[in-house]
Amino acid sequence: MDILTLFPFIILIGAMFLMTRSAKKKQQQAADMRNQMQPGTGVRTIGGMYATVKEVSDETVLLDAGPGVELLFAKNSIGAVLTDEEYNRIVHGIEAELKDDVVPDDASSLTDEDADADTRAVADDQVVDLGKKAEDEPKKTDGESDAK
């Protein structure tokens, strides 16, 4: 056989190898993440439930979903192990400490007074009428009437 006839098959086999390799890497990373779970860690399940890890065994995880609510899940059902800051932000609504350079709620403090006075003076001089004037109305032609 000629090498040119085998070339598409070689490319296809190489692409399949690269795709399976990246999938295996992702599976290994997910397994490592699940093995790093410890009691007290915040997690999100693949169903979207946020909870705190209470106990970890070989194949299962006991989650504390609220006061008096304990749920037993398979380790494979844990979608993400969250950092403490991320878990508190999502579940409890607690934001991390804000920095000093925070933008204020109203933008009036961001403008200086001179620029504000100039815009008021310009606004007083120019009056803009956005209403429709009578001369802008289309003229009626023969056959049109005012009846509706």
mmCIF file of C-alpha atoms in Angstrom, residues 17-82:
data_model
loop_
_atom_site.group_PDB
_atom_site.id
_atom_site.type_symbol
_atom_site.label_atom_id
_atom_site.label_comp_id
_atom_site.label_asym_id
_atom_site.label_seq_id
_atom_site.Cartn_x
_atom_site.Cartn_y
_atom_site.Cartn_z
ATOM 1 C CA PHE A 17 -5.257 8.768 21.102
ATOM 2 C CA LEU A 18 -5.077 12.461 22.048
ATOM 3 C CA MET A 19 -8.788 12.601 22.944
ATOM 4 C CA THR A 20 -8.641 9.530 25.189
ATOM 5 C CA ARG A 21 -5.480 10.835 26.823
ATOM 6 C CA SER A 22 -7.109 14.150 27.791
ATOM 7 C CA ALA A 23 -10.238 12.338 29.045
ATOM 8 C CA LYS A 24 -8.078 10.120 31.249
ATOM 9 C CA LYS A 25 -6.325 13.187 32.650
ATOM 10 C CA LYS A 26 -9.670 14.774 33.561
ATOM 11 C CA GLN A 27 -10.849 11.574 35.228
ATOM 12 C CA GLN A 28 -7.619 11.346 37.220
ATOM 13 C CA GLN A 29 -7.934 14.977 38.346
ATOM 14 C CA ALA A 30 -11.541 14.377 39.465
ATOM 15 C CA ALA A 31 -10.501 11.262 41.406
ATOM 16 C CA ASP A 32 -7.665 13.189 43.090
ATOM 17 C CA MET A 33 -10.087 15.979 44.011
ATOM 18 C CA ARG A 34 -12.506 13.491 45.578
ATOM 19 C CA ASN A 35 -9.702 11.803 47.513
ATOM 20 C CA GLN A 36 -8.675 15.161 49.031
ATOM 21 C CA MET A 37 -12.045 15.614 50.757
ATOM 22 C CA GLN A 38 -11.851 15.910 54.525
ATOM 23 C CA PRO A 39 -14.532 16.403 57.161
ATOM 24 C CA GLY A 40 -15.554 20.061 57.267
ATOM 25 C CA THR A 41 -14.914 20.694 53.579
ATOM 26 C CA GLY A 42 -17.665 22.324 51.513
ATOM 27 C CA VAL A 43 -18.728 20.423 48.370
ATOM 28 C CA ARG A 44 -21.179 20.676 45.490
ATOM 29 C CA THR A 45 -22.806 17.483 44.223
ATOM 30 C CA ILE A 46 -23.400 16.780 40.543
ATOM 31 C CA GLY A 47 -27.059 17.536 41.248
ATOM 32 C CA GLY A 48 -26.185 21.056 42.437
ATOM 33 C CA MET A 49 -26.625 20.589 46.199
ATOM 34 C CA TYR A 50 -24.159 22.361 48.491
ATOM 35 C CA ALA A 51 -23.211 20.601 51.719
ATOM 36 C CA THR A 52 -20.402 20.052 54.210
ATOM 37 C CA VAL A 53 -18.513 16.758 54.394
ATOM 38 C CA LYS A 54 -19.091 14.983 57.684
ATOM 39 C CA GLU A 55 -17.428 11.584 57.058
ATOM 40 C CA VAL A 56 -15.461 10.084 54.187
ATOM 41 C CA SER A 57 -15.167 6.346 53.541
ATOM 42 C CA ASP A 58 -13.797 4.344 50.594
ATOM 43 C CA GLU A 59 -16.835 4.608 48.327
ATOM 44 C CA THR A 60 -19.265 6.941 50.116
ATOM 45 C CA VAL A 61 -19.405 10.388 51.681
ATOM 46 C CA LEU A 62 -21.703 11.472 54.514
ATOM 47 C CA LEU A 63 -22.796 15.075 53.905
ATOM 48 C CA ASP A 64 -24.327 17.549 56.343
ATOM 49 C CA ALA A 65 -26.875 19.539 54.307
ATOM 50 C CA GLY A 66 -28.333 21.505 57.205
ATOM 51 C CA PRO A 67 -29.321 21.238 60.842
ATOM 52 C CA GLY A 68 -30.240 17.586 61.424
ATOM 53 C CA VAL A 69 -29.996 16.631 57.721
ATOM 54 C CA GLU A 70 -27.341 14.045 56.907
ATOM 55 C CA LEU A 71 -27.171 12.475 53.452
ATOM 56 C CA LEU A 72 -25.123 9.539 52.227
ATOM 57 C CA PHE A 73 -23.703 9.981 48.709
ATOM 58 C CA ALA A 74 -21.380 7.992 46.491
ATOM 59 C CA LYS A 75 -17.968 9.634 46.088
ATOM 60 C CA ASN A 76 -18.538 9.830 42.335
ATOM 61 C CA SER A 77 -21.521 12.115 42.892
ATOM 62 C CA ILE A 78 -19.324 14.929 44.245
ATOM 63 C CA GLY A 79 -18.938 17.460 41.446
ATOM 64 C CA ALA A 80 -16.570 19.930 43.119
ATOM 65 C CA VAL A 81 -14.692 20.436 46.342
ATOM 66 C CA LEU A 82 -14.993 24.123 47.248
#
